[in-house]
XYZ file of C-alpha atoms in Angstrom:
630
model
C 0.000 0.000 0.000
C 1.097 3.678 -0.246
C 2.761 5.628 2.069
C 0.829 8.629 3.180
C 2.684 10.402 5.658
C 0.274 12.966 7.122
C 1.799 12.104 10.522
C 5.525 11.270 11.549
C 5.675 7.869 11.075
C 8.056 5.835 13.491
C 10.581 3.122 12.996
C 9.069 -0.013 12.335
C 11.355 -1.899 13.855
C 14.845 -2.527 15.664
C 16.080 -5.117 12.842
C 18.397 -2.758 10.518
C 21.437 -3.054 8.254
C 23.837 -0.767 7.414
C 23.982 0.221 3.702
C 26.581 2.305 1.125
C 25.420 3.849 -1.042
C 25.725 3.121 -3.899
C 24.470 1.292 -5.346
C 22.248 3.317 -7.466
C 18.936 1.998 -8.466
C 17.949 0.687 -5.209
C 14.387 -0.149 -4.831
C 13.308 3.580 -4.832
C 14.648 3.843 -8.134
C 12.808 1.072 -9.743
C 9.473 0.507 -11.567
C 6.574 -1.061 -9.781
C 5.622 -4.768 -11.008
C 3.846 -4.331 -14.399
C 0.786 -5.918 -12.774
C 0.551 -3.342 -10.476
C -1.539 -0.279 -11.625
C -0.397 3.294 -11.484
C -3.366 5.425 -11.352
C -1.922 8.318 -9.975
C 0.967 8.429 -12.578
C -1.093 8.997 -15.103
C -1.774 12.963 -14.470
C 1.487 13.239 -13.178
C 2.831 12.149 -16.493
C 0.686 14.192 -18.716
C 1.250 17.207 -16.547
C 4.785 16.548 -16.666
C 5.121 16.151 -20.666
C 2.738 19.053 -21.250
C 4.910 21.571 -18.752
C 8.338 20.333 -20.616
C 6.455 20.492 -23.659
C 5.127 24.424 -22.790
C 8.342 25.203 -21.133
C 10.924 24.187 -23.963
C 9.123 25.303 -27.104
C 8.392 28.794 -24.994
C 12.945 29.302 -24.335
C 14.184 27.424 -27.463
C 13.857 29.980 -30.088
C 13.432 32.999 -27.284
C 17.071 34.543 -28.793
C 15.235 34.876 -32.892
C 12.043 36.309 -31.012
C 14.889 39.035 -29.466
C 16.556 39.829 -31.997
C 14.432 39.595 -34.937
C 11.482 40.635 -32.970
C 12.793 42.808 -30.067
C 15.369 43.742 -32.538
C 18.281 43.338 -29.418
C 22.249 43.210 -30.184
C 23.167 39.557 -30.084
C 25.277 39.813 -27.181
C 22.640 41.588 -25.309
C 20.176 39.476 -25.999
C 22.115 36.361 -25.274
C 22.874 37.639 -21.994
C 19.434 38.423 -21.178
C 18.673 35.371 -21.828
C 21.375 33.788 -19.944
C 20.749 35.546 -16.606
C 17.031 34.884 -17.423
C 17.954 30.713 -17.076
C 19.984 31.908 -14.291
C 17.174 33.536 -12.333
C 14.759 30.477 -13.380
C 16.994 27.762 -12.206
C 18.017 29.824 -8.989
C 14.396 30.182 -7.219
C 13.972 26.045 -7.090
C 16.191 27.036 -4.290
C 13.556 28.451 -2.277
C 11.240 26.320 -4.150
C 12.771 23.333 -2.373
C 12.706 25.141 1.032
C 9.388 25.961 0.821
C 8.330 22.142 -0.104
C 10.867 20.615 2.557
C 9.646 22.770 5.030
C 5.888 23.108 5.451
C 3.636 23.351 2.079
C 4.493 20.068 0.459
C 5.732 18.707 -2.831
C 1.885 19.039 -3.818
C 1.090 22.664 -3.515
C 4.763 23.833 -4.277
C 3.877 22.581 -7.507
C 0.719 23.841 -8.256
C 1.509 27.357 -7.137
C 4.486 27.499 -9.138
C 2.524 26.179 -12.065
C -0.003 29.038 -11.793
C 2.378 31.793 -11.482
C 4.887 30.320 -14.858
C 1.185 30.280 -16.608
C 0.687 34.305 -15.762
C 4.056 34.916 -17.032
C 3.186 33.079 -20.587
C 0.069 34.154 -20.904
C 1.489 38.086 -20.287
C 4.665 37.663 -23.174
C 2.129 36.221 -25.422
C -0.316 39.186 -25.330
C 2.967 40.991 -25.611
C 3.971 39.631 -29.036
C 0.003 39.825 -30.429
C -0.236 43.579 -29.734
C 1.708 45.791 -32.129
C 1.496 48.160 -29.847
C 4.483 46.123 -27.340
C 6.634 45.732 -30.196
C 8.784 47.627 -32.577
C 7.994 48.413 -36.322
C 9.148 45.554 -38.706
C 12.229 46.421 -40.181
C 11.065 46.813 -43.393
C 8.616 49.258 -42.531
C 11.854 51.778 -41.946
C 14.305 53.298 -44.021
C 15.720 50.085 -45.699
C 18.882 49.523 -44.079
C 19.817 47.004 -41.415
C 20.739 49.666 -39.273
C 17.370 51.164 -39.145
C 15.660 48.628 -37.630
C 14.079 50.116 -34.206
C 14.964 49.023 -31.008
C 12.376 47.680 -28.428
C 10.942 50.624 -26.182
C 11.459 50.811 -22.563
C 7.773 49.772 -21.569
C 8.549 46.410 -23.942
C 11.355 45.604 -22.501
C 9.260 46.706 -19.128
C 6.777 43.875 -20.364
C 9.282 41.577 -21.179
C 11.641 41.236 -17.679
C 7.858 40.941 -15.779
C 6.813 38.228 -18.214
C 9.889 36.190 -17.440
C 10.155 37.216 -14.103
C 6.935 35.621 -13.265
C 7.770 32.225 -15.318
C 11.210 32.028 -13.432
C 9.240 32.397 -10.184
C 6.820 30.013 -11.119
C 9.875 27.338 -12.092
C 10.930 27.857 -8.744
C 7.810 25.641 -7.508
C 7.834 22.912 -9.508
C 11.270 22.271 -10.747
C 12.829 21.063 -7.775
C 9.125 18.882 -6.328
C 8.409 17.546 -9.853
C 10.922 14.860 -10.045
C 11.274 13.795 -6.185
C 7.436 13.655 -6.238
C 7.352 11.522 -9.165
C 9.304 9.344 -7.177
C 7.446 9.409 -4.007
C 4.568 7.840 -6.100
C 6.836 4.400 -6.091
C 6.595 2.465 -2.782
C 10.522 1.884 -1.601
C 9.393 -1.178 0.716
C 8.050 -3.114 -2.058
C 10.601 -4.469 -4.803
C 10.017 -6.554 -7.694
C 10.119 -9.979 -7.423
C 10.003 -13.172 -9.278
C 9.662 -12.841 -12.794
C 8.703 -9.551 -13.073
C 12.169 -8.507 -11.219
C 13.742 -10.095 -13.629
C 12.715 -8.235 -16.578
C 14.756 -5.553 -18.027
C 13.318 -1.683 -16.280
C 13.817 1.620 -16.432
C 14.941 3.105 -13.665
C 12.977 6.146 -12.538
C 15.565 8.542 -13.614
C 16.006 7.242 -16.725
C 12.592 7.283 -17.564
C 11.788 10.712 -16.540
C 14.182 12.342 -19.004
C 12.908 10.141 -21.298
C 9.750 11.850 -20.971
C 11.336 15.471 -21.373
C 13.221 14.784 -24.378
C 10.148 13.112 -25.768
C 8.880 16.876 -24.827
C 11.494 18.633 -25.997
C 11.568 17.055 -29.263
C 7.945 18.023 -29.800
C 8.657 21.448 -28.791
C 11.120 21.978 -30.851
C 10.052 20.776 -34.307
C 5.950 21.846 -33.683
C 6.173 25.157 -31.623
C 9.647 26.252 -33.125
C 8.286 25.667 -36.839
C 5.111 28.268 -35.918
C 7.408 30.564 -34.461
C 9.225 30.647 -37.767
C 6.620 30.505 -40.341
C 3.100 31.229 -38.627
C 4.035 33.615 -36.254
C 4.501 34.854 -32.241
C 1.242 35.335 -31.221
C 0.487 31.619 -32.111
C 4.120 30.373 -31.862
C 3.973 31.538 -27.872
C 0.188 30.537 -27.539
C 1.107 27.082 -28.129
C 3.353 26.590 -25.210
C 0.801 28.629 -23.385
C -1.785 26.541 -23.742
C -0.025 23.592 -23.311
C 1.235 24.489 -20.239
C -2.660 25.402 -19.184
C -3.503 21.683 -19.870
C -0.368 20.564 -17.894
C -1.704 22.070 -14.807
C -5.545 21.293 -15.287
C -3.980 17.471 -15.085
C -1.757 17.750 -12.342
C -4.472 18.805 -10.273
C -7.090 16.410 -11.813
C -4.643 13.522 -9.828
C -4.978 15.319 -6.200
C -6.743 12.153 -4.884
C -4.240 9.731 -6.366
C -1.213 10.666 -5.160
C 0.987 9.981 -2.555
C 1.696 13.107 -0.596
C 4.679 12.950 1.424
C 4.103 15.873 4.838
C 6.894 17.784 4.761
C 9.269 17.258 7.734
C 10.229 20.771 8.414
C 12.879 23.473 7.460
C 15.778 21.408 6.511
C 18.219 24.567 6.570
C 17.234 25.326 9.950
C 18.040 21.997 10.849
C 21.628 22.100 9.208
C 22.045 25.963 11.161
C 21.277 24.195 14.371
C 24.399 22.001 13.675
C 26.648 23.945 12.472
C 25.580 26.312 15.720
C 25.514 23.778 18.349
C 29.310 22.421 17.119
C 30.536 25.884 17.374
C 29.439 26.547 21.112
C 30.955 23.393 21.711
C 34.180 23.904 19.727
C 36.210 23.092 22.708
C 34.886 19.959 23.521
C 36.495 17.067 23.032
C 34.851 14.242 20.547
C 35.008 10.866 22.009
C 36.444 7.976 20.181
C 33.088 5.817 20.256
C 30.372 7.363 18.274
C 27.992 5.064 20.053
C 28.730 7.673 22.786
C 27.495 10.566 20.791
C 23.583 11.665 21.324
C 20.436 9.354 19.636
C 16.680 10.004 19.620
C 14.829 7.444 17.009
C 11.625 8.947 18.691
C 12.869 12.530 17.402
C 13.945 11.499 14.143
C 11.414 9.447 13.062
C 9.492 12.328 10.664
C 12.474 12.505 8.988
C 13.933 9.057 9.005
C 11.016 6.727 7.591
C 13.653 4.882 5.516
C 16.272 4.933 7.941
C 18.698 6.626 9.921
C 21.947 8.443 8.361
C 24.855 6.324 10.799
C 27.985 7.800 11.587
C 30.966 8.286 9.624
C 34.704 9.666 10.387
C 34.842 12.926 8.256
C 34.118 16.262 9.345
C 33.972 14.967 13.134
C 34.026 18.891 14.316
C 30.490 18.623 13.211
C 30.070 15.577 15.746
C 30.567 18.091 18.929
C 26.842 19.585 18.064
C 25.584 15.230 19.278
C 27.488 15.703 22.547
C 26.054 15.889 25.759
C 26.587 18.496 27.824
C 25.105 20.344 31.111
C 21.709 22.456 30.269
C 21.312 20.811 26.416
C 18.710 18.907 27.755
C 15.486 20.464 29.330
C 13.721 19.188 32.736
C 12.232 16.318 30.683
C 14.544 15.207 29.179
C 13.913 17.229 25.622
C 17.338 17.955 23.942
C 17.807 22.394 23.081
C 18.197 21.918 19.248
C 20.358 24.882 19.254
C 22.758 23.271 21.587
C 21.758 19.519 21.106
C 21.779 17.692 17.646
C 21.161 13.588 16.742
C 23.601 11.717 15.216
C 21.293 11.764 12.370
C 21.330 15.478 12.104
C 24.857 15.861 12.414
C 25.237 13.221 8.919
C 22.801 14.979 7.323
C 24.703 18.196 7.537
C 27.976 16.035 6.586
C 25.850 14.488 3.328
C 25.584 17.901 1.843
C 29.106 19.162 2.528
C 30.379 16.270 0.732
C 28.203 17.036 -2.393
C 28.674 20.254 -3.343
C 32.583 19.965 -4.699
C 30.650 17.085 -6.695
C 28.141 19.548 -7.713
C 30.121 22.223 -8.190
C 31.580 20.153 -11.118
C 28.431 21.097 -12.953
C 28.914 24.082 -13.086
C 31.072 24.990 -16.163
C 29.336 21.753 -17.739
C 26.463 24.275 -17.907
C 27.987 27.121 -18.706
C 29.930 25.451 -21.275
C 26.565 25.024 -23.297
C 25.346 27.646 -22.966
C 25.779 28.722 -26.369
C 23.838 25.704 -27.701
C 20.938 28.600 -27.172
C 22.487 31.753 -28.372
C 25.354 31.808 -31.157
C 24.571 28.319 -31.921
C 21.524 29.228 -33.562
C 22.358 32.239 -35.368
C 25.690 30.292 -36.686
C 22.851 27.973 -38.136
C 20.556 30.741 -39.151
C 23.952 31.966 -41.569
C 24.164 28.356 -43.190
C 22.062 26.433 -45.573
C 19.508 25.154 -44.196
C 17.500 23.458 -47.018
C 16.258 20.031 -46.655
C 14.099 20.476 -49.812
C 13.512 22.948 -52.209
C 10.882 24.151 -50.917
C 11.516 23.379 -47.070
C 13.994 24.480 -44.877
C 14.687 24.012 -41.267
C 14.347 26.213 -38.419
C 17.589 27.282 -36.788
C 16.501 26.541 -33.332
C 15.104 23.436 -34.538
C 18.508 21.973 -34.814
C 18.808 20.865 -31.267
C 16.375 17.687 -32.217
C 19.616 15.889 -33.153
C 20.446 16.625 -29.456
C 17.219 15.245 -28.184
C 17.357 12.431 -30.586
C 20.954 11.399 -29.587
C 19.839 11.700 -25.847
C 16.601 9.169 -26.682
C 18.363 6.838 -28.210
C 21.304 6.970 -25.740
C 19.088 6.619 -22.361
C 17.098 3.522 -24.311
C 20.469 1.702 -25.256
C 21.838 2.398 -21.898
C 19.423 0.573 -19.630
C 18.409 -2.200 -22.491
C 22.346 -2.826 -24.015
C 25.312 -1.793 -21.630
C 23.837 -1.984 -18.170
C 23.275 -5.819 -18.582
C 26.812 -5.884 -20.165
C 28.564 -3.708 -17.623
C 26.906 -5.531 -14.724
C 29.329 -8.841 -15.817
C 31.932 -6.545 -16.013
C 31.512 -4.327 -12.720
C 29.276 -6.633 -10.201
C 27.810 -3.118 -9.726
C 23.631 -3.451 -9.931
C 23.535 -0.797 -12.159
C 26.603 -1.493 -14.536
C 28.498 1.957 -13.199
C 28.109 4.229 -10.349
C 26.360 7.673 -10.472
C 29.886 9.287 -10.328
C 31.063 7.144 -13.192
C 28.147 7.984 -15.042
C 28.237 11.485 -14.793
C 32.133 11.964 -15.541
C 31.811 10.453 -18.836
C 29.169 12.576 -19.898
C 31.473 15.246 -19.027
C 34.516 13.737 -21.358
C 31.811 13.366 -24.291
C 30.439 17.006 -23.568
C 33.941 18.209 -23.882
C 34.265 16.256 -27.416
C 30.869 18.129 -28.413
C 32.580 21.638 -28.048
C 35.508 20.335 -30.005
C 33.555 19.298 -33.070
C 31.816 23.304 -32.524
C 35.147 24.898 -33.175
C 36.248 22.840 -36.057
C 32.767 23.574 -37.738
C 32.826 26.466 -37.375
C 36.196 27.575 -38.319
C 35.379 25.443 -41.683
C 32.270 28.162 -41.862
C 34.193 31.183 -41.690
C 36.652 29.876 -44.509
C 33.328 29.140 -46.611
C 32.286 32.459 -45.691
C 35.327 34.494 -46.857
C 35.699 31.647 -49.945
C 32.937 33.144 -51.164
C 33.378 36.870 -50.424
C 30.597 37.201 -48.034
C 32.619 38.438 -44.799
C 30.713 41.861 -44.945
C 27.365 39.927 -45.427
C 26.284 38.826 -42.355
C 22.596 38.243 -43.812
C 23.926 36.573 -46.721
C 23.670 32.727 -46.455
C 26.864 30.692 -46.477
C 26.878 27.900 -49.041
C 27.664 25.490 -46.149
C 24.799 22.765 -45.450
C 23.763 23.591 -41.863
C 23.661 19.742 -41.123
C 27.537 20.346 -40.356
C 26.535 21.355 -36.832
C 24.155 18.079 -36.615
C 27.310 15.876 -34.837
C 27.897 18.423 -32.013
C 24.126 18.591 -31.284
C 24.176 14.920 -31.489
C 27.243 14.272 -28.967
C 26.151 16.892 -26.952
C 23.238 14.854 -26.764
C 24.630 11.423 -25.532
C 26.932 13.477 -23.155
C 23.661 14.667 -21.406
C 22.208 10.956 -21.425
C 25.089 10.323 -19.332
C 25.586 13.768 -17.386
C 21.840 14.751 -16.457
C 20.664 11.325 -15.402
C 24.275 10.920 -13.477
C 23.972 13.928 -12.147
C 20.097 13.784 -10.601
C 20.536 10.455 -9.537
C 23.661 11.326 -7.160
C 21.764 14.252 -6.088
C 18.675 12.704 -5.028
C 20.244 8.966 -3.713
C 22.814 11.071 -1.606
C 20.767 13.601 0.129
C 19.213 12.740 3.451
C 15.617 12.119 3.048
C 14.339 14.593 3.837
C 15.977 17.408 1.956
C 15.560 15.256 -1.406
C 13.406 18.760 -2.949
C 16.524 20.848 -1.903
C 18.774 18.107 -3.437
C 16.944 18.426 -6.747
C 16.987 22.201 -6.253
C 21.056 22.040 -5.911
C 20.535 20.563 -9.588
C 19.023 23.442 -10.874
C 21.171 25.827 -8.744
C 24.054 24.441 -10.782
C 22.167 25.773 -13.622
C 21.542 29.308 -12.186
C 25.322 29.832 -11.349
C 26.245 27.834 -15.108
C 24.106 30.062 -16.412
C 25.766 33.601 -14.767
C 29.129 32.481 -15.265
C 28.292 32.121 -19.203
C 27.135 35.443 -19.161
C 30.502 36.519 -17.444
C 32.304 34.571 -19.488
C 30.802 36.585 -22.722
C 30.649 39.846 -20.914
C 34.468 38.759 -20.377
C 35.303 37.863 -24.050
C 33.617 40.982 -25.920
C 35.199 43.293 -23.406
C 38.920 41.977 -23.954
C 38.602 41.507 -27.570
C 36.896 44.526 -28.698
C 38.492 46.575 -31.185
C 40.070 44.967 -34.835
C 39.634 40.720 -33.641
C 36.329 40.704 -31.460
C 35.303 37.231 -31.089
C 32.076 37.804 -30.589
C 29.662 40.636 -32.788
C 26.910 40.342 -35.073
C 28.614 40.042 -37.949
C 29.907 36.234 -37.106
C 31.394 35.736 -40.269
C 34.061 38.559 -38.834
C 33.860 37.292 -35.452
C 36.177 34.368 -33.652
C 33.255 32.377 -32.210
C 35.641 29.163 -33.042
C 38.595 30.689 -30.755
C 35.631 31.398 -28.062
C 34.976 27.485 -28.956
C 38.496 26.326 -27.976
C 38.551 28.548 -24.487
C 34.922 26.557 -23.638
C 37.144 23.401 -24.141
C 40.171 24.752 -22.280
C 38.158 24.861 -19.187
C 36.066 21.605 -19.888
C 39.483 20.197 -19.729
C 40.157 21.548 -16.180
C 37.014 20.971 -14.885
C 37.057 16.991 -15.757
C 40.545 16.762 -13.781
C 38.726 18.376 -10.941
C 35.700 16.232 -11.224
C 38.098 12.833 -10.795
C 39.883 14.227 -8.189
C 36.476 15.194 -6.235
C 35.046 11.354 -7.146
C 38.356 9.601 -6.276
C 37.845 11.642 -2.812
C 33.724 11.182 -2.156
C 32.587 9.187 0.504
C 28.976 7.401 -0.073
C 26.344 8.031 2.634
C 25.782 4.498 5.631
C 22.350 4.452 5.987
C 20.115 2.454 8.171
C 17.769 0.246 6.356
C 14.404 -0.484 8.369
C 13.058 -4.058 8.026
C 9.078 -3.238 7.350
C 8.025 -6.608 6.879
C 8.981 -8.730 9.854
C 6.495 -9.535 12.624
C 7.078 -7.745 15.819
C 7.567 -11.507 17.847
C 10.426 -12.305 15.008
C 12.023 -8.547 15.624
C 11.781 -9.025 19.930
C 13.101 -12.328 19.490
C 16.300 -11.486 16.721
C 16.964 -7.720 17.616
C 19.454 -8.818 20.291
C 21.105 -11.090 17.777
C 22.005 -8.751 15.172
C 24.740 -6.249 14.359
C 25.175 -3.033 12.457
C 26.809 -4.544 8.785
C 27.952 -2.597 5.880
C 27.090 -4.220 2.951
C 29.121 -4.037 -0.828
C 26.925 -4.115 -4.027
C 27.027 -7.534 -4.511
C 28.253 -9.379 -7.753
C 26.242 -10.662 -10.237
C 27.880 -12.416 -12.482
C 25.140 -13.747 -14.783
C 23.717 -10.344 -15.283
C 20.076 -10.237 -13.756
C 18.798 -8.464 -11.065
C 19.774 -9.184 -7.831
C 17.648 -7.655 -4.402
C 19.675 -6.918 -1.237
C 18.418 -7.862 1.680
C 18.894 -7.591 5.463
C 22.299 -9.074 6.486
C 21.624 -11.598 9.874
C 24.519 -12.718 12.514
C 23.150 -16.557 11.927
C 24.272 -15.778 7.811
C 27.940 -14.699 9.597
């Protein structure tokens, strides 16, 4: 049955196991049993497809509706777009907080669903009134330069419009993943022969479902941008994004909503406080010595209790007792007193974030796949017939194909195979997974400055460096394998990525956890713009890299300083993964009778338990490790 946790819900019992993590794809992670039906997933999924649906066909071609449109410089408009992603993928942040702490996954969603819709609905009125935009070109003086730039009060309308949708991402990108996976019931895995068919693990599956999304979005929405126009090309997504939320809420019944276990910040503060008044303290050699309260824990321990570990042990002075952290009954001060629990929850997030950080120039390194990408394809041919041609922005599909076909091969071909080869469940570990997307995504930016270095020479070939609308008799389908790789890399790298995030955060912070995801986007996204801010400042004069005219720019040398620092950031990355320390958690028994747990729970011992090896490649279930199996 599913777990509803309107009320703290205590330990089940005293029979536990200690367990590393990884491995990944532990029974949180998988599918239900294929007999099993999933009601409640069903508006989940359709609100889920129709907001990555509304939300990627409204930013993929947002740079043509700003400068052909808004009639914005390129690098002005690619900066305001870049802090815009910035913005959107820094309020999950407080998204997450807000969820954690006392509205729930549920409502964090919906709200933030509402607001995003206000802010499409606004920059779609915006682009049907001619009144909140500037004159066509063409209805000027003739010249390129004439065009007229976007008045104040559009631009006005423009920042509020985004504004709101970045707010609104803020509630439901961090909840809609980790509530997707409270909808699967961690204390029932798959057995007999359903376990042993081939499944996608939740991860997997749900960026499936967004490049499914994105793909739509970006062949559909981006071709009535380009040929129907704004009005409908942004009423699309809008409308979409109205049906999204209509069946999101349709499933309120259905789902499982997990009560929030309060503000997990204020938790971490108390730590971090309570360690510092005790600074000078000394930490005793047994950590069975150190302060435990199951009873106090239990809202936000339902899967089990974070055990100790040996790093960061200044942070274990905040779990010693010491006179007046206790109250008359007994209580402990959470300002002076923390669990054990508390204390490794605290510990669990310092040791992510030099992981995380990692992702960081892996964002900001594409970046451009939004910006001068697209107008580099918008200079090239891009006929597929005579008659039809494709959309700039369109030409991330090859991406979204790549990253299709990459996360269906990976669970259905090499995680059998790798399994024989690693005894790992999952074939590789989250860490492993993520640093080769990183390699590939570095490979990506490679084939970008070789293609487009072969552009330029095409360009001045042909005597069209002073032409920057002339089209250079190059096919555009150049740029198809550095969408593509760029593509796989993210198969590897976003899934890798999500799945560390969410398996190694404490349970109750697992909306935060997502939220660090996007907050690696936010600060990606800001460092691209400072890394373009940076570039056209130093090279502005007789070589600047990057201007309108690209065909006199050096967007390939801008290429090969994106790599440069890819480089340096995968070194980093190994280092940080040789160096990371997986999370021991206590595993509750659920299913054992209370007579069976009285009569063994003297009997058994705290165990750490290895992924264990499978050598014939099927799927293999841990279970609890006994002193009678020793």
């Amino acid at each position: 049955m599913s777990r509803v946790s309107s009320t703290p819900v205590a330990p089940l019992s005293e029979r536990r196991r200690a367990l590393v993590s990884p491995p990944p794809n532990l029974l949180l992670h998988q599918a239900p049993p294929s007999d099993r039906p999933r009601l409640q997933d069903l508006p989940l999924q359709a609100n889920d497809f129709c907001d990555r649906f509304a939300t990627i066909g409204f930013n993929a071609n947002l740079i043509t509706y700003l400068t052909q449109q808004l009639h914005l410089p390129l690098v002005e408009a690619s900066n305001t777009l870049t802090n815009f992603h910035g913005f959107s993928n820094l309020t999950p942040v407080i998204g997450g907080l807000i969820a954690d702490s006392f509205a729930g996954r549920f409502w964090t969603i919906a709200a933030g669903s509402v607001i995003y819709q206000l802010g499409m609905v606004s920059l779609t009125v915006s682009a049907l009134l001619p009144s909140l935009r500037p004159p066509p070109c063409a209805a000027m003086a003739g010249a390129e330069q004439a065009c007229a730039r976007a008045s104040a009060w559009t631009l006005l309308v423009l920042h509020l419009s985004l504004l709101c949708t970045s707010i609104g991402t803020g509630g439901t990108r961090p909840c809609i993943m980790a509530f997707g996976a409270d909808q699967f019931e961690p204390d029932r895995p798959c057995h007999g022969e359903a376990g042993k068919k081939q499944r996608w693990s939740f991860f997997n599956l749900y960026f499936f479902g967004i490049e499914l999304a994105k793909l739509a979005a970006i062949t559909l929405v981006v071709y009535i941008q380009e040929n129907v126009g704004w009005g409908w090309g942004l009423g699309v997504p809008t409308i979409a994004m109205l049906v999204a939320v209509t069946a999101f809420m349709s499933g309120y019944s259905l789902y499982v909503k997990m009560a929030p276990g309060g503000s997990p910040f204020t938790r971490l503060a108390q730590v971090a406080v309570a360690a510092f008044q005790k600074r000078n303290v000394t930490v005793p050699s047994d950590p069975r010595l150190l302060y435990q309260d199951k009873k106090l824990d239990a809202g936000i321990s339902t899967a089990g209790r974070l055990l100790h570990t040996n790093q960061f042990t200044f942070f274990d002075r905040a779990a010693i007792v010491t006179p007046g952290d206790l109250t008359s009954s007994g209580a402990p001060q959470p300002w002076r007193l923390s669990t054990v629990h508390r204390v490794e929850e605290l510990k669990s997030i310092i040791r992510m974030l030099p992981i995380w950080g990692a992702g960081i120039l892996l964002v900001t390194s594409a970046s451009h796949n939004h910006s001068f990408a697209i107008q580099q394809a918008r200079t090239m041919d891009r006929r597929i017939t005579a008659h039809l041609e494709i959309p700039p922005a369109s030409m991330l599909i090859f991406s979204n194909i790549a990253m299709l076909g990459t996360l269906a091969l990976y669970d259905l071909v090499l995680v059998p195979r790798l399994r024989r080869l690693t005894g790992q469940p999952a074939g590789i570990t989250h860490l492993q997974r993520t640093g080769i997307g990183l390699t590939i995504s570095m490979l990506s930016n490679i084939v970008s400055a070789v293609v487009e270095g072969w552009r330029k020479r095409a360009a001045a070939r042909h005597g069209l460096l002073d032409s920057p609308g002339a089209t250079v008799p190059m096919s555009v389908f150049w740029m198809a394998p550095q969408y593509a790789i760029h593509g796989v890399a993210d198969a590897f790298m976003d899934v890798g990525r999500m799945e560390f995030l969410y398996d190694q955060a404490p349970e109750s912070m697992r909306s935060s956890a997502a939220a660090l995801y996007w907050l690696t986007m936010s600060a990606g996204s800001y460092m691209g713009t400072l890394l373009v801010t940076t570039v056209h400042e130093r090279t502005k004069g007789e070589g600047e890299w990057l201007q309108d005219n690209l065909n006199r720019g050096r967007l390939d040398l801008y290429y090969w300083l994106v790599v440069t620092l890819q480089v340096i950031n995968v070194v980093y990355f190994v280092v940080c993964a040789k160096l990371y320390t997986y999370k021991k958690l206590e595993v509750v028994d659920q299913e054992e009778s209370a007579d069976e747990r009285e009569e063994k729970g003297s009997k058994e011992k705290h165990v750490e338990l290895q992924p264990p090896k499978d050598s014939d490649g099927k799927d293999v279930e841990l279970r609890p490790l006994l002193s009678s199996d020793l």
